[in-house]
Short mmCIF file of C-alpha atoms in Angstrom, two decimals:
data_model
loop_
_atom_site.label_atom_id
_atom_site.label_comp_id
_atom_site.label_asym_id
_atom_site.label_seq_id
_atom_site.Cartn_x
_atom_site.Cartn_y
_atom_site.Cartn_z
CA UNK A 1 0.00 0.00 0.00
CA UNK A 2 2.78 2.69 1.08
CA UNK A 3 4.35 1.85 -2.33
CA UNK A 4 2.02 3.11 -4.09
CA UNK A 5 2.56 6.98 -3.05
CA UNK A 6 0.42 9.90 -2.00
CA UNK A 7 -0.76 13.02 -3.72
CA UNK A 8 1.48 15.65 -2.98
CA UNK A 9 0.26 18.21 -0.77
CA UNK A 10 0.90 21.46 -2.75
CA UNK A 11 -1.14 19.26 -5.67
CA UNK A 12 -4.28 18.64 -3.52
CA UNK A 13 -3.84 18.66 0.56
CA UNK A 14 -7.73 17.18 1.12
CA UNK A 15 -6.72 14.20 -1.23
CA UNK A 16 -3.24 14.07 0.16
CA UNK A 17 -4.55 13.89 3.86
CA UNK A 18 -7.09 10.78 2.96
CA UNK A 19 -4.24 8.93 0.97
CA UNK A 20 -2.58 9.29 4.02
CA UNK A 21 -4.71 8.14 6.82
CA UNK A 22 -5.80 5.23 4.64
CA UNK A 23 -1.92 3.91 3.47
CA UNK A 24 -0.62 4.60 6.79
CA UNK A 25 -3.14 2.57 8.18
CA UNK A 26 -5.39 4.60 10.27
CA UNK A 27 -8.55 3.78 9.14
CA UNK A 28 -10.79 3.13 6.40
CA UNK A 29 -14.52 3.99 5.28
CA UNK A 30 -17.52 2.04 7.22
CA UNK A 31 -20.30 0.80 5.01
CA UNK A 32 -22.70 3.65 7.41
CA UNK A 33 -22.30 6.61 5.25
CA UNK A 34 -20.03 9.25 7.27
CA UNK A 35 -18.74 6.99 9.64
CA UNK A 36 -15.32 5.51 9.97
CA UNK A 37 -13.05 2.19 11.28
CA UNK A 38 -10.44 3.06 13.44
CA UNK A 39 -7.58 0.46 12.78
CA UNK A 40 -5.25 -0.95 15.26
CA UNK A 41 -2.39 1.64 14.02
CA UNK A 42 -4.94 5.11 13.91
CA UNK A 43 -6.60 3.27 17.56
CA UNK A 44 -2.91 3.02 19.33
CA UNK A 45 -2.44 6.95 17.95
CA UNK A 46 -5.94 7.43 19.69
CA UNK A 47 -4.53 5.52 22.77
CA UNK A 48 -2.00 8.19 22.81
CA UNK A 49 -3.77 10.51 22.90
CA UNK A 50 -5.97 9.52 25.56
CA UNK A 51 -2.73 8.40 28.10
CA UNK A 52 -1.49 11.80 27.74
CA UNK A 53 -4.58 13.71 28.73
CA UNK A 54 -5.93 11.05 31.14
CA UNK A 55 -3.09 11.49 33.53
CA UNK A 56 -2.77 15.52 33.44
CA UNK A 57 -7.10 14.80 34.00
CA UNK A 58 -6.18 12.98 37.10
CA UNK A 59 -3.59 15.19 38.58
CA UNK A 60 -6.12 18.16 38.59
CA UNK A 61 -8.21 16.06 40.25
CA UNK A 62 -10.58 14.49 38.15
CA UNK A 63 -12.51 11.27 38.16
CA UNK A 64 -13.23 9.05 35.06
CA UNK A 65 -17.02 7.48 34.59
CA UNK A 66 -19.59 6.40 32.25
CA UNK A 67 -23.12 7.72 31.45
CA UNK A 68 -25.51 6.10 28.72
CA UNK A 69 -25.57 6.41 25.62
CA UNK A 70 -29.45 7.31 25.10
CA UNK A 71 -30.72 10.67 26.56
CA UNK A 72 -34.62 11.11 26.98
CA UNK A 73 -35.15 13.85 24.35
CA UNK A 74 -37.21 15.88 27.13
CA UNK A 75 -33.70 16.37 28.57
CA UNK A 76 -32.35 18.57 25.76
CA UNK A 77 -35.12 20.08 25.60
CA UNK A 78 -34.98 21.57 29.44
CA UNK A 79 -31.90 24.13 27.78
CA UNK A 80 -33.52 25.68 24.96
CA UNK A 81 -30.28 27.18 23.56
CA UNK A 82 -28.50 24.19 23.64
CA UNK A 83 -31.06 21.91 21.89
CA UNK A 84 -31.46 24.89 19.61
CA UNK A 85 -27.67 24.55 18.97
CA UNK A 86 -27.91 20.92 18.07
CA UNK A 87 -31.31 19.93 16.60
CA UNK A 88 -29.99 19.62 13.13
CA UNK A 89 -27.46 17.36 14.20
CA UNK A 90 -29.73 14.42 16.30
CA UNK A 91 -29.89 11.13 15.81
CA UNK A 92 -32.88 10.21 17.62
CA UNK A 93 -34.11 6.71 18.88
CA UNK A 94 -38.02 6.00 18.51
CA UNK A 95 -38.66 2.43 18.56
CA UNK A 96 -37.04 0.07 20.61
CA UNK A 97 -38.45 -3.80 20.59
CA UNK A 98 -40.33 -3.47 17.97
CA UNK A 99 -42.48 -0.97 19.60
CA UNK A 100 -42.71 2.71 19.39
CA UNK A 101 -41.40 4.71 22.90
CA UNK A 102 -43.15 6.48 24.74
CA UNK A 103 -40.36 9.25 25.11
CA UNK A 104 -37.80 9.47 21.63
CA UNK A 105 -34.12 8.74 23.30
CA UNK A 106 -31.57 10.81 21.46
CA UNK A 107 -28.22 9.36 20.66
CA UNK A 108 -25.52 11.33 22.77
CA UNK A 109 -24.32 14.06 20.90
CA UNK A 110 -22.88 15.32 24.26
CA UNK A 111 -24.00 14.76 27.71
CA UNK A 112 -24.05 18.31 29.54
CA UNK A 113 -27.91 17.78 29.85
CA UNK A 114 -27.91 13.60 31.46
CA UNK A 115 -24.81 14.41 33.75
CA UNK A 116 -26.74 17.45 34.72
CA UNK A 117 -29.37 15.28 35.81
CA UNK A 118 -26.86 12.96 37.85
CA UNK A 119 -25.71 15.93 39.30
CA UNK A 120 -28.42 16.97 40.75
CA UNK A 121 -29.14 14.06 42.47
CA UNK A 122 -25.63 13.76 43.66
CA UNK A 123 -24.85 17.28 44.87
CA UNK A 124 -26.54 18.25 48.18
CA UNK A 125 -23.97 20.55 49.89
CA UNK A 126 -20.97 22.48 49.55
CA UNK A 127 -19.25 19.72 50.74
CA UNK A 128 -19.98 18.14 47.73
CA UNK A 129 -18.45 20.55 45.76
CA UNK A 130 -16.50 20.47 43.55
CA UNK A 131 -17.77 17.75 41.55
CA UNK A 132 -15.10 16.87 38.84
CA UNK A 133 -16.16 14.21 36.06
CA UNK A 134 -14.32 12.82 32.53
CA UNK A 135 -15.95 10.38 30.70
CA UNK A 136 -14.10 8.64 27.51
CA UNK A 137 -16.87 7.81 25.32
CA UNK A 138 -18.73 7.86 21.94
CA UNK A 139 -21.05 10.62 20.22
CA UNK A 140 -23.09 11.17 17.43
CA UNK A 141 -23.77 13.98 15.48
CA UNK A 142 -25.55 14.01 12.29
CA UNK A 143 -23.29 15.85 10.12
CA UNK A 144 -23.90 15.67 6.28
CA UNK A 145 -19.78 16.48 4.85
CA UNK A 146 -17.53 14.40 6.54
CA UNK A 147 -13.72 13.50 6.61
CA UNK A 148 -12.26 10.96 8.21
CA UNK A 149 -11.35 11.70 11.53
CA UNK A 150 -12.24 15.46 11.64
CA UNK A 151 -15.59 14.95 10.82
CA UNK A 152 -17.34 12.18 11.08
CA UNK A 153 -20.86 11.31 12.46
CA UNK A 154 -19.75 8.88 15.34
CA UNK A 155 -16.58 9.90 17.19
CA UNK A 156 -14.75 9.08 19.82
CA UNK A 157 -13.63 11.85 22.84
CA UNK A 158 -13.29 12.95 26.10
CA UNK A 159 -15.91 15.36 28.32
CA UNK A 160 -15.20 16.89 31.27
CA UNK A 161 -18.21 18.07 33.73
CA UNK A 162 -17.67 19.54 36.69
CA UNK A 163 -19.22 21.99 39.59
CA UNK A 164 -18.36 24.72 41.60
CA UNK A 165 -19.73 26.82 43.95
CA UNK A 166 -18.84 30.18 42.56
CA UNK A 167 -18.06 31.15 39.38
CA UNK A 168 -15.01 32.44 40.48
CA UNK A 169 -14.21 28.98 40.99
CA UNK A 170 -15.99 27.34 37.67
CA UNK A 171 -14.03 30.24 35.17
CA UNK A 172 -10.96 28.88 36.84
CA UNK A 173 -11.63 25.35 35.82
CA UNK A 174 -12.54 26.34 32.54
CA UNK A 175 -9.29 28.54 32.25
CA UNK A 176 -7.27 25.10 33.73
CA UNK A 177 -8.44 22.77 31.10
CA UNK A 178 -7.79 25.06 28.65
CA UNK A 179 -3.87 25.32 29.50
CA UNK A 180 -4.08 21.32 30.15
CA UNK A 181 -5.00 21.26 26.44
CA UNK A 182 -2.49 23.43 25.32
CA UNK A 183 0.05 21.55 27.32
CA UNK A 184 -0.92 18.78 25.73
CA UNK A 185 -1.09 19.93 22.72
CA UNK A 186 2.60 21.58 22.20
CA UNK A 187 4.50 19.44 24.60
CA UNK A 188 3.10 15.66 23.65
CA UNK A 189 1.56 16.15 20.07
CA UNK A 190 4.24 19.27 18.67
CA UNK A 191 1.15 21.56 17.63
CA UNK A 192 2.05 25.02 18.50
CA UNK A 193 -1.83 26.06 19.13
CA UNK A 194 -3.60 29.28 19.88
CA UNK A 195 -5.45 29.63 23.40
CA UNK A 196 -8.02 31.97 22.92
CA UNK A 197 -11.43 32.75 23.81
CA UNK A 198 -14.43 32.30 20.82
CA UNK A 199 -17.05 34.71 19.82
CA UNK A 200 -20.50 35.04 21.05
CA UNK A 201 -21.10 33.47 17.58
CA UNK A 202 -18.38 30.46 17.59
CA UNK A 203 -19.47 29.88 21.30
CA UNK A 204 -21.18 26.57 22.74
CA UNK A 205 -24.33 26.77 22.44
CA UNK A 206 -26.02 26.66 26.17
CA UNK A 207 -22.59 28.36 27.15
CA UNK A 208 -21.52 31.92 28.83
CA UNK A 209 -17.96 31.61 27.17
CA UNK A 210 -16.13 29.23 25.76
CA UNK A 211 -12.56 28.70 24.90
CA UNK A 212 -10.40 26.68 22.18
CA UNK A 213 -6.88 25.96 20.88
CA UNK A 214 -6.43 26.92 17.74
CA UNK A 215 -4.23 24.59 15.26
CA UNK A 216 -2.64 25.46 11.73
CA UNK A 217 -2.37 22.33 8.93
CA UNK A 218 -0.26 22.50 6.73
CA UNK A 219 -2.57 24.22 4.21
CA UNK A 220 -2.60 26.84 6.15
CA UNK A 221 -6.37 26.24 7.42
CA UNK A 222 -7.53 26.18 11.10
CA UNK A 223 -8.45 23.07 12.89
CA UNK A 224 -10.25 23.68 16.44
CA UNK A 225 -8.49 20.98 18.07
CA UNK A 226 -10.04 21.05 21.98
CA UNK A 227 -12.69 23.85 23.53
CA UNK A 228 -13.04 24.00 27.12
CA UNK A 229 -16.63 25.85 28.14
CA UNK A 230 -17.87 27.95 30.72
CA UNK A 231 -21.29 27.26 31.16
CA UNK A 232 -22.25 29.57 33.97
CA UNK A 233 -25.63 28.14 35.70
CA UNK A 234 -27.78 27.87 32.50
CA UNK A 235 -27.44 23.92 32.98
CA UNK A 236 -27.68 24.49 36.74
CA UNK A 237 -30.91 26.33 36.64
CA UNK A 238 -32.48 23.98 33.41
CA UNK A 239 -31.47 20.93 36.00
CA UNK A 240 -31.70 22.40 39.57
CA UNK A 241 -28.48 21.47 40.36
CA UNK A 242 -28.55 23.52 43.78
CA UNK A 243 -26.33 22.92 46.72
CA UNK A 244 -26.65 24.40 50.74
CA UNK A 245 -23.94 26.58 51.11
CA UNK A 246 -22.29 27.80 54.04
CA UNK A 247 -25.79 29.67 55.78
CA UNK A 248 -27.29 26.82 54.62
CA UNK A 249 -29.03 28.91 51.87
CA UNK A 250 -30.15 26.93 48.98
CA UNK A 251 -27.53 28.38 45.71
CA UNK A 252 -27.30 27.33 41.77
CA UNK A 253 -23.86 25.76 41.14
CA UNK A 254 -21.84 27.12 38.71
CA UNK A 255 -21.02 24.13 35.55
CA UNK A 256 -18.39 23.46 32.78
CA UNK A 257 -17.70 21.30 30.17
CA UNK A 258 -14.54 20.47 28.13
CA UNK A 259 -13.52 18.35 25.75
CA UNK A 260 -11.19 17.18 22.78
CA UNK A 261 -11.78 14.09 20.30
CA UNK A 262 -10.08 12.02 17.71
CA UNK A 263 -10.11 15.34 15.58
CA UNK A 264 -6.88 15.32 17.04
CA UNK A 265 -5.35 12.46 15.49
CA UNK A 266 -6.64 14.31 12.05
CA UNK A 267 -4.44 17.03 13.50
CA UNK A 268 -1.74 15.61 14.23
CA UNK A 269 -1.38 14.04 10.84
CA UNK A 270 -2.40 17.59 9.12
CA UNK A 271 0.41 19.66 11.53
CA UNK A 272 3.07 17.27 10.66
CA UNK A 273 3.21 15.09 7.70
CA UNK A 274 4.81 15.39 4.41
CA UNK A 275 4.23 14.03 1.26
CA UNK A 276 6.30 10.73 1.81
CA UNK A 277 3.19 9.96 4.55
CA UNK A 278 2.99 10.79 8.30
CA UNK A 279 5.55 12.19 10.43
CA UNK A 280 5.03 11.65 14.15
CA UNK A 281 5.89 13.52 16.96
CA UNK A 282 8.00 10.65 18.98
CA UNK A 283 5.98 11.01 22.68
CA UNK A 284 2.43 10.12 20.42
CA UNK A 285 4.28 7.59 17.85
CA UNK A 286 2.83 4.37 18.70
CA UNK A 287 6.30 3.00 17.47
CA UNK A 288 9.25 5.42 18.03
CA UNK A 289 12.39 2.84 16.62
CA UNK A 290 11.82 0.71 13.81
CA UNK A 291 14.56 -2.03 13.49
CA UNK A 292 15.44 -3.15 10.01
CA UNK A 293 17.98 -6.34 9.84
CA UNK A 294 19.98 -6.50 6.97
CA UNK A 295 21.58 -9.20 5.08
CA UNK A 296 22.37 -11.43 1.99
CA UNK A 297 24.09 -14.27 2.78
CA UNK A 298 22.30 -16.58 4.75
CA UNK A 299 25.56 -16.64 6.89
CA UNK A 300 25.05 -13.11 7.96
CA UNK A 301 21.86 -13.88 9.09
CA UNK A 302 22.71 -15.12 12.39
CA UNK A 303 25.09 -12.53 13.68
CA UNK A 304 22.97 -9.87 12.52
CA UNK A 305 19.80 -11.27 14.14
CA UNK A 306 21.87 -11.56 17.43
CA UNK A 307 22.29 -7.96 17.37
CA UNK A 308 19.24 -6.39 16.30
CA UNK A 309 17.88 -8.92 18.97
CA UNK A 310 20.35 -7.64 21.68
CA UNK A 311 20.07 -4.09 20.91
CA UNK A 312 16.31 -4.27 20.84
CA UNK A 313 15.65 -5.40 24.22
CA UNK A 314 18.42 -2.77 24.98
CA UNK A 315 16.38 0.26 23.86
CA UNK A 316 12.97 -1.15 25.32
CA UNK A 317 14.53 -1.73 29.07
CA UNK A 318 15.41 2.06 28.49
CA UNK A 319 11.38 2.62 27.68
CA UNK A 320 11.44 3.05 24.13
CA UNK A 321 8.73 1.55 21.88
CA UNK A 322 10.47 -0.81 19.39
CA UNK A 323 8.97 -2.99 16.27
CA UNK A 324 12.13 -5.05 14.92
CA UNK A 325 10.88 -5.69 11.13
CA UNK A 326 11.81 -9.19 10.35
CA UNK A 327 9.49 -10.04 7.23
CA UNK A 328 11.34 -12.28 5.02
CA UNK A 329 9.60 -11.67 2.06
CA UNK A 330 10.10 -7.79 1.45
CA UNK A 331 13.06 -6.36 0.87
CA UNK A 332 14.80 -3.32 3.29
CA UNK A 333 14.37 -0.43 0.50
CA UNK A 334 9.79 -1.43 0.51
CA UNK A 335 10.46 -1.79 4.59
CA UNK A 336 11.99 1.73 4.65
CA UNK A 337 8.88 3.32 2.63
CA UNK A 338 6.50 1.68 4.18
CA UNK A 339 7.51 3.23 7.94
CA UNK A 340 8.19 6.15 6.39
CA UNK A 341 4.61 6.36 5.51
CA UNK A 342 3.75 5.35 8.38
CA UNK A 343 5.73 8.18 10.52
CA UNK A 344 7.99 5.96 12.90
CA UNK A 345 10.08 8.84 14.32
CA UNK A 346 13.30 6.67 14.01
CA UNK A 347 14.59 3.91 12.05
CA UNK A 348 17.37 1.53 12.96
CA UNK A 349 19.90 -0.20 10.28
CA UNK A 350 21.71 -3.10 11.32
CA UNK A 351 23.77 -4.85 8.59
CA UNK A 352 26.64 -7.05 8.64
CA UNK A 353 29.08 -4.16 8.65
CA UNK A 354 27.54 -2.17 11.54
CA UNK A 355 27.95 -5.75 13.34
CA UNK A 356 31.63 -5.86 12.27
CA UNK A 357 32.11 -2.18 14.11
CA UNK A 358 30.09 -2.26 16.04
CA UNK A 359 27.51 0.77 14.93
CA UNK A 360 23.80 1.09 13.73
CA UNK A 361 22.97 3.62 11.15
CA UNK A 362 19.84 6.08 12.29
CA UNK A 363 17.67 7.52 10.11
CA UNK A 364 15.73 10.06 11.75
CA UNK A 365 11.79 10.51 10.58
CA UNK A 366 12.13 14.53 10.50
CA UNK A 367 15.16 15.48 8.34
CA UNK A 368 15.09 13.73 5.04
CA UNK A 369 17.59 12.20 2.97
CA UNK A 370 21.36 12.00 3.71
CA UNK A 371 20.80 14.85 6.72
CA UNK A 372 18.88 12.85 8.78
CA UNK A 373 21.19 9.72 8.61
CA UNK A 374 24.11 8.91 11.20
CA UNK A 375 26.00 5.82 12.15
CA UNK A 376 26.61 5.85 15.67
CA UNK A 377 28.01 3.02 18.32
CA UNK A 378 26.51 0.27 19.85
CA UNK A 379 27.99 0.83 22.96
CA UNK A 380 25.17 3.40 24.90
CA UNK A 381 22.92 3.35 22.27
CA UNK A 382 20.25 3.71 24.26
CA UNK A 383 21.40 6.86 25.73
CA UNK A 384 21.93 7.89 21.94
CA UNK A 385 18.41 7.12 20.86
CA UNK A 386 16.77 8.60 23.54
CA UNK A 387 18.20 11.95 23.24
CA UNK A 388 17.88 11.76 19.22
CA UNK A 389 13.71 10.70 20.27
CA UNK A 390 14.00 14.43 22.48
CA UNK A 391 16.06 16.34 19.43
CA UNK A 392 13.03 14.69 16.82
CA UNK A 393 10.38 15.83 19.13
CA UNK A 394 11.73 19.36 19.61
CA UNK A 395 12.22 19.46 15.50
CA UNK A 396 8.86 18.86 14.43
CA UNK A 397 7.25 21.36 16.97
CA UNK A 398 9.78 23.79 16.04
CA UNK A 399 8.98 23.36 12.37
CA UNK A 400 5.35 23.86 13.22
CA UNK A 401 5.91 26.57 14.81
CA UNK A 402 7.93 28.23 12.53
CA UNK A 403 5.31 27.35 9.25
CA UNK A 404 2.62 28.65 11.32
CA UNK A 405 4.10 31.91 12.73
CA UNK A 406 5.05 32.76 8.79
CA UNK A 407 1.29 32.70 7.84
CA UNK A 408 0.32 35.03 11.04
CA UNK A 409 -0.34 38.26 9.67
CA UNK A 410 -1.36 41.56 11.78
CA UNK A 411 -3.75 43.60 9.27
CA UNK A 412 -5.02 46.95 10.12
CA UNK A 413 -7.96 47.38 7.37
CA UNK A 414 -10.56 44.92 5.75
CA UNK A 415 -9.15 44.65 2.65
CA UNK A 416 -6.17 43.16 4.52
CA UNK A 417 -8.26 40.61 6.19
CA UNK A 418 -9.94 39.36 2.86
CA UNK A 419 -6.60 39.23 1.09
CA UNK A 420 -4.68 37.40 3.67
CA UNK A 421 -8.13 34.86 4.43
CA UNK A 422 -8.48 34.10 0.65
CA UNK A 423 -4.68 32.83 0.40
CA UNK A 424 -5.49 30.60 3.60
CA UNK A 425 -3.48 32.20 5.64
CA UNK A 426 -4.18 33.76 9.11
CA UNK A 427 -5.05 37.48 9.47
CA UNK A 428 -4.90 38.89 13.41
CA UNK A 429 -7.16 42.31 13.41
CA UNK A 430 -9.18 43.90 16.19
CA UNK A 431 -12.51 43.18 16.06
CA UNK A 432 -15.46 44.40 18.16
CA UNK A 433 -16.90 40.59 18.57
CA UNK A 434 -20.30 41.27 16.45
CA UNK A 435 -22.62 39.32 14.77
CA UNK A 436 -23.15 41.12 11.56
CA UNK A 437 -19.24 42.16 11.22
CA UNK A 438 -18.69 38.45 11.25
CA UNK A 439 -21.11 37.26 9.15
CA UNK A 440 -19.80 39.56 6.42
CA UNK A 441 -16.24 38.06 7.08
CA UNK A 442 -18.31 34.50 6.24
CA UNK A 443 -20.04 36.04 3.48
CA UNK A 444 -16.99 37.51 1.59
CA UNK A 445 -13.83 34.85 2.37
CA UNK A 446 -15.64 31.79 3.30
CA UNK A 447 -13.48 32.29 7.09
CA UNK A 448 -14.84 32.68 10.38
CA UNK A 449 -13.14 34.08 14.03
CA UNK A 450 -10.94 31.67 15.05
CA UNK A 451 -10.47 33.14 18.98
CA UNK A 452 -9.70 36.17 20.61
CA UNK A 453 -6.06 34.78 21.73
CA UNK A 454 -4.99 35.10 25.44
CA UNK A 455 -2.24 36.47 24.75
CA UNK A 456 -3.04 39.71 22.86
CA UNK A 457 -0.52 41.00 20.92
CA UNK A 458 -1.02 44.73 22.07
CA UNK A 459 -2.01 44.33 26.09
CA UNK A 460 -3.66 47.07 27.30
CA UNK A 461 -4.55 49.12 23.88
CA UNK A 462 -7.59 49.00 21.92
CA UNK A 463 -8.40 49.98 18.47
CA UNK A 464 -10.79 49.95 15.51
CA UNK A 465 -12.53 46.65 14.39
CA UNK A 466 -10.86 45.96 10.95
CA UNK A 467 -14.88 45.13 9.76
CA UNK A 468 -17.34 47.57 10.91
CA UNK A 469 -14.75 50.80 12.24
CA UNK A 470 -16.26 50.32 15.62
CA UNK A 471 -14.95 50.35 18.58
CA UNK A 472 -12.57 46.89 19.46
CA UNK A 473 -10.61 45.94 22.54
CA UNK A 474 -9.26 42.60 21.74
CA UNK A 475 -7.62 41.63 18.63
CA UNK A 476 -9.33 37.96 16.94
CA UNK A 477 -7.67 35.37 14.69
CA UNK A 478 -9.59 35.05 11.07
CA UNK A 479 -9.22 32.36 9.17
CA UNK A 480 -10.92 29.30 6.77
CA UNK A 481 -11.36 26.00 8.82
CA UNK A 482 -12.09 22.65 8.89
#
C-alpha cells in the first residue's frame, strides 16, 4: 500500500490527507455513510492521545465514569439554547423492541444535559463541591460532509463536567483545562496552538464563554483541536443542580464542560506530515524505533539477528517503543517506505558491517535524505536514541511553529483581512466581537473568528474593528477552517 505513493500536498492537501490516513493505516470507510473504522495503528495513535490527557485529568483532580448512551429527548429540551444549537445534528431513537417509545431517546451528541441530571441528584452541599467528572466515550452527530477523523458522524472523545460553587471557581476550571490542552497539545503532540477565547457566535451553544486551541495544517487552514466551556448556571438552573452553602441557603452551582476528540489524530497528521506519509511527533508515535535487519548471505543472518535482537531489548529496558521488522519476504528499500509512511520517528539499520564495528545507522523521521542519517556506536545506544527521540520531538514542533508563525499576519484594514483569508493564511485584526461584522467576514472569504487569543498581541490598547470601524478591545484570529 505505502508503495504506491500519496498526492502531494501542494497538488491537492484534502486528497493528500485521505491517501494518508488510509496507506498509513489509520482507518478506512464504514459501510454507514459518514462513519469511519479506526484500525489498530490510527486506535494506538488514539490511545496516545488519551494516556497523555488522562493522567494531566487525574492530577487536577478528576474522576473518570460512564453515562448512557441514550438521553430522553425531554432532557435537551430543558436548555432551549442548547437543543437549539444541536437539533440539526440528532440522531434520535423511537422504537425500541419493535415498539414505538413512549419518550424518543436521542443518541448522545454530548452529555451536559444527562450528567446534569446525575448531578443533581448527587450534589446536596458544599461539601460536595467540587464535583469533577471525565468520561471517555462515543457521540453522534448528524453531520452531512464528513472526513475521516475530523468529521465524522460517530466519534470518539473525552468530556469533562464539573461543579463549583462560585463562578469564580468554575471560570478557573474552565481557564485550567484550557492550559491542560495546550500543554498537551505543544508538549506531547508538537502543535504550536492558539489559546483563545471564541465569539459570542463560535461559542457553545447553552454556554456563557467558551474557549479553544487553535491549530494550523499545513494548508494553512484552522483546525479547532479542543474547547473548554464555561457554562455559567444555564445547565444548573435547566437541572436544579442547587447545593446548601455555608448559611445553609439553597444556591445554583456554577457548571463546565470540556472536551477534545479524535479530531486530534486528524491534526496531528495535518500539523506534521509530508508528502512521503505521516511524520510523528516521537511522545504520540505508537512505534518510536523501527529495526530493520539487513543481510544477503544466509551466513550473515545469524550474527545480525543476534544484534538487532540484543540491541532491541536494549532500547525497550530504556522505555522506548520498538517494532524489529523481520518479514522475510520484502526487501529493506519497501520496509523503509512503508515506515516512512507510516511516521515511525526513528529507524534503525543493522547490517553485517555495523555488526563488524560495532555501529547502527539512524535515520531520523524529520530530516530527510542523507541529513537525517548517522552511524553511531553500539555501545550506549540507548542513551543515543533517547536523546535523538528528544532532538526529533523538539524538531517537528519547532517546524510547526515556525510554518505557522510565517502565515500570522497583523492587518489593520478589511481589505487586509480578505486578502490574507483568501490565500489561507491567518489574518490577526481587532474586532469588536459582532454578529453582523462576522457574518460579512463568512459572506466575503468563506473564514470565520478563530479566537480572541490570550495572549493579545497589544495588552492594554484598543483599536478599531478591521470590519465595521467600531470600537474593538481585543484583537481575533480570522481564518478558513475545517
Amino acid at each position: 500500500m505505502s508503495q504506491q505513493g500519496v498526492t502531494p500536498q501542494s497538488e491537492d492537501f484534502s486528497r493528500w490527507y485521505t491517501d494518508v490516513v488510509q496507506k498509513a493505516d489509520l482507518a478506512d470507510y464504514s459501510p454507514v455513510r459518514g462513519c469511519m473504522i479506526i484500525k489498530p495503528y490510527g486506535y494506538e495513535l488514539w490511545e496516545g492521545v488519551k494516556g497523555g490527557l488522562d493522567y494531566r485529568f487525574k492530577a487536577t483532580g478528576h474522576q473518570n465514569a460512564y453515562f448512557p448512551l441514550f438521553i430522553p429527548e425531554s432532557f435537551l429540551k430543558k436548555e432551549a439554547e442548547h437543543v437549539e444549537g444541536f437539533s440539526p445534528e440528532l440522531a434520535v431513537v423511537t422504537i425500541g423492541g419493535g415498539k414505538e417509545l413512549e419518550e424518543p431517546l436521542v443518541v448522545r451528541p454530548t452529555s451536559e444535559t444527562i450528567i446534569g441530571w446525575a448531578f443533581q441528584k448527587w450534589i446536596q452541599s458544599h461539601r460536595d463541591l467540587p464535583m469533577l467528572i471525565n468520561q471517555w466515550a462515543n457521540v453522534v452527530r448528524w453531520e452531512l460532509r464528513t472526513r475521516l477523523f475530523l468529521r465524522t458522524m460517530e466519534f470518539l472523545w473525552q468530556e469533562g463536567h464539573t461543579a463549583h460553587a462560585t463562578h469564580e471557581e468554575s471560570n478557573a476550571e474552565t481557564m485550567q483545562m484550557l492550559d491542560v490542552y495546550t500543554d498537551f497539545a505543544v508538549n506531547d503532540a508538537a502543535i504550536p496552538v492558539i489559546p483563545g477565547r471564541k465569539s459570542n457566535q463560535e461559542r457553545f451553544a447553552g454556554a456563557l464563554f467558551s474557549y479553544s486551541i487553535e491549530a494550523m495544517m499545513r494548508d494553512g487552514k484552522a483546525l479547532q483541536a479542543g474547547t473548554s466551556h464555561d457554562l455559567g448556571q444555564n445547565f444548573a438552573r435547566a437541572f436544579d443542580i442547587q447545593f446548601t452553602d455555608d448559611n445553609n441557603e439553597l444556591q445554583y452551582c456554577w457548571t463546565t464542560s470540556w472536551g477534545v476528540s479524535t479530531r486530534m489524530v486528524g491534526a496531528i497528521v495535518m500539523t506534521h506530515g509530508d508528502d512521503q506519509g505521516l511524520r510523528l511527533p516521537p511522545k504520540m508515535a505508537p512505534i518510536q524505533v523501527v529495526v530493520v535487519p539487513i543481510f544477503r548471505k544466509e551466513e550473515e543472518q545469524a550474527p545480525v539477528m543476534e544484534a538487532v535482537t540484543r540491541l532491541a531489548a536494549e532500547l525497550r529496558g530504556a522505555g522506548v517503543r520498538v517494532r524489529v521488522d523481520d518479514r522475510d519476504n520484502l526487501s529493506p528499500g519497501f520496509k523503509f517506505n512503508d515506515w516512512e509512511m507510516r511516521g515511525v520517528p526513528l529507524r534503525m539499520e543493522v547490517g553485517p558491517k555495523d555488526v563488524a564495528n560495532n555501529t547502527v545507522a539512524l535515520a531520523r523521521r524529520d530530516i530527510p535524505g542523507k541529513a537525517g542519517k548517522s552511524f553511531v556506536a553500539q555501545d550506549g545506544l540507548a542513551a543515543t536514541v533517547v536523546a535523538l527521540l528528544d532532538e526529533i520531538q523538539a524538531s517537528l514542533l519547532q517546524q510547526a511553529t515556525e510554518f505557522r508563525d510565517s502565515h500570522l499576519h497583523e492587518v489593520g484594514s478589511y481589505d487586509e483581512l480578505v486578502n490574507i483569508v483568501r490565500n489561507d493564511e491567518w489574518a490577526l485584526a481587532w474586532f469588536c466581537g459582532g454578529a453582523a461584522c462576522e457574518a460579512k467576514v463568512k459572506e466575503d472569504t468563506s473564514a470565520t473568528s478563530r479566537n480572541f487569543p490570550m495572549h493579545q498581541p497589544h495588552p492594554g490598547e484598543t483599536g478599531k474593528c478591521a470590519i465595521c470601524g467600531g470600537d474593538a478591545t481585543e484583537m481575533a484570529y480570522f481564518a478558513k477552517a475545517y
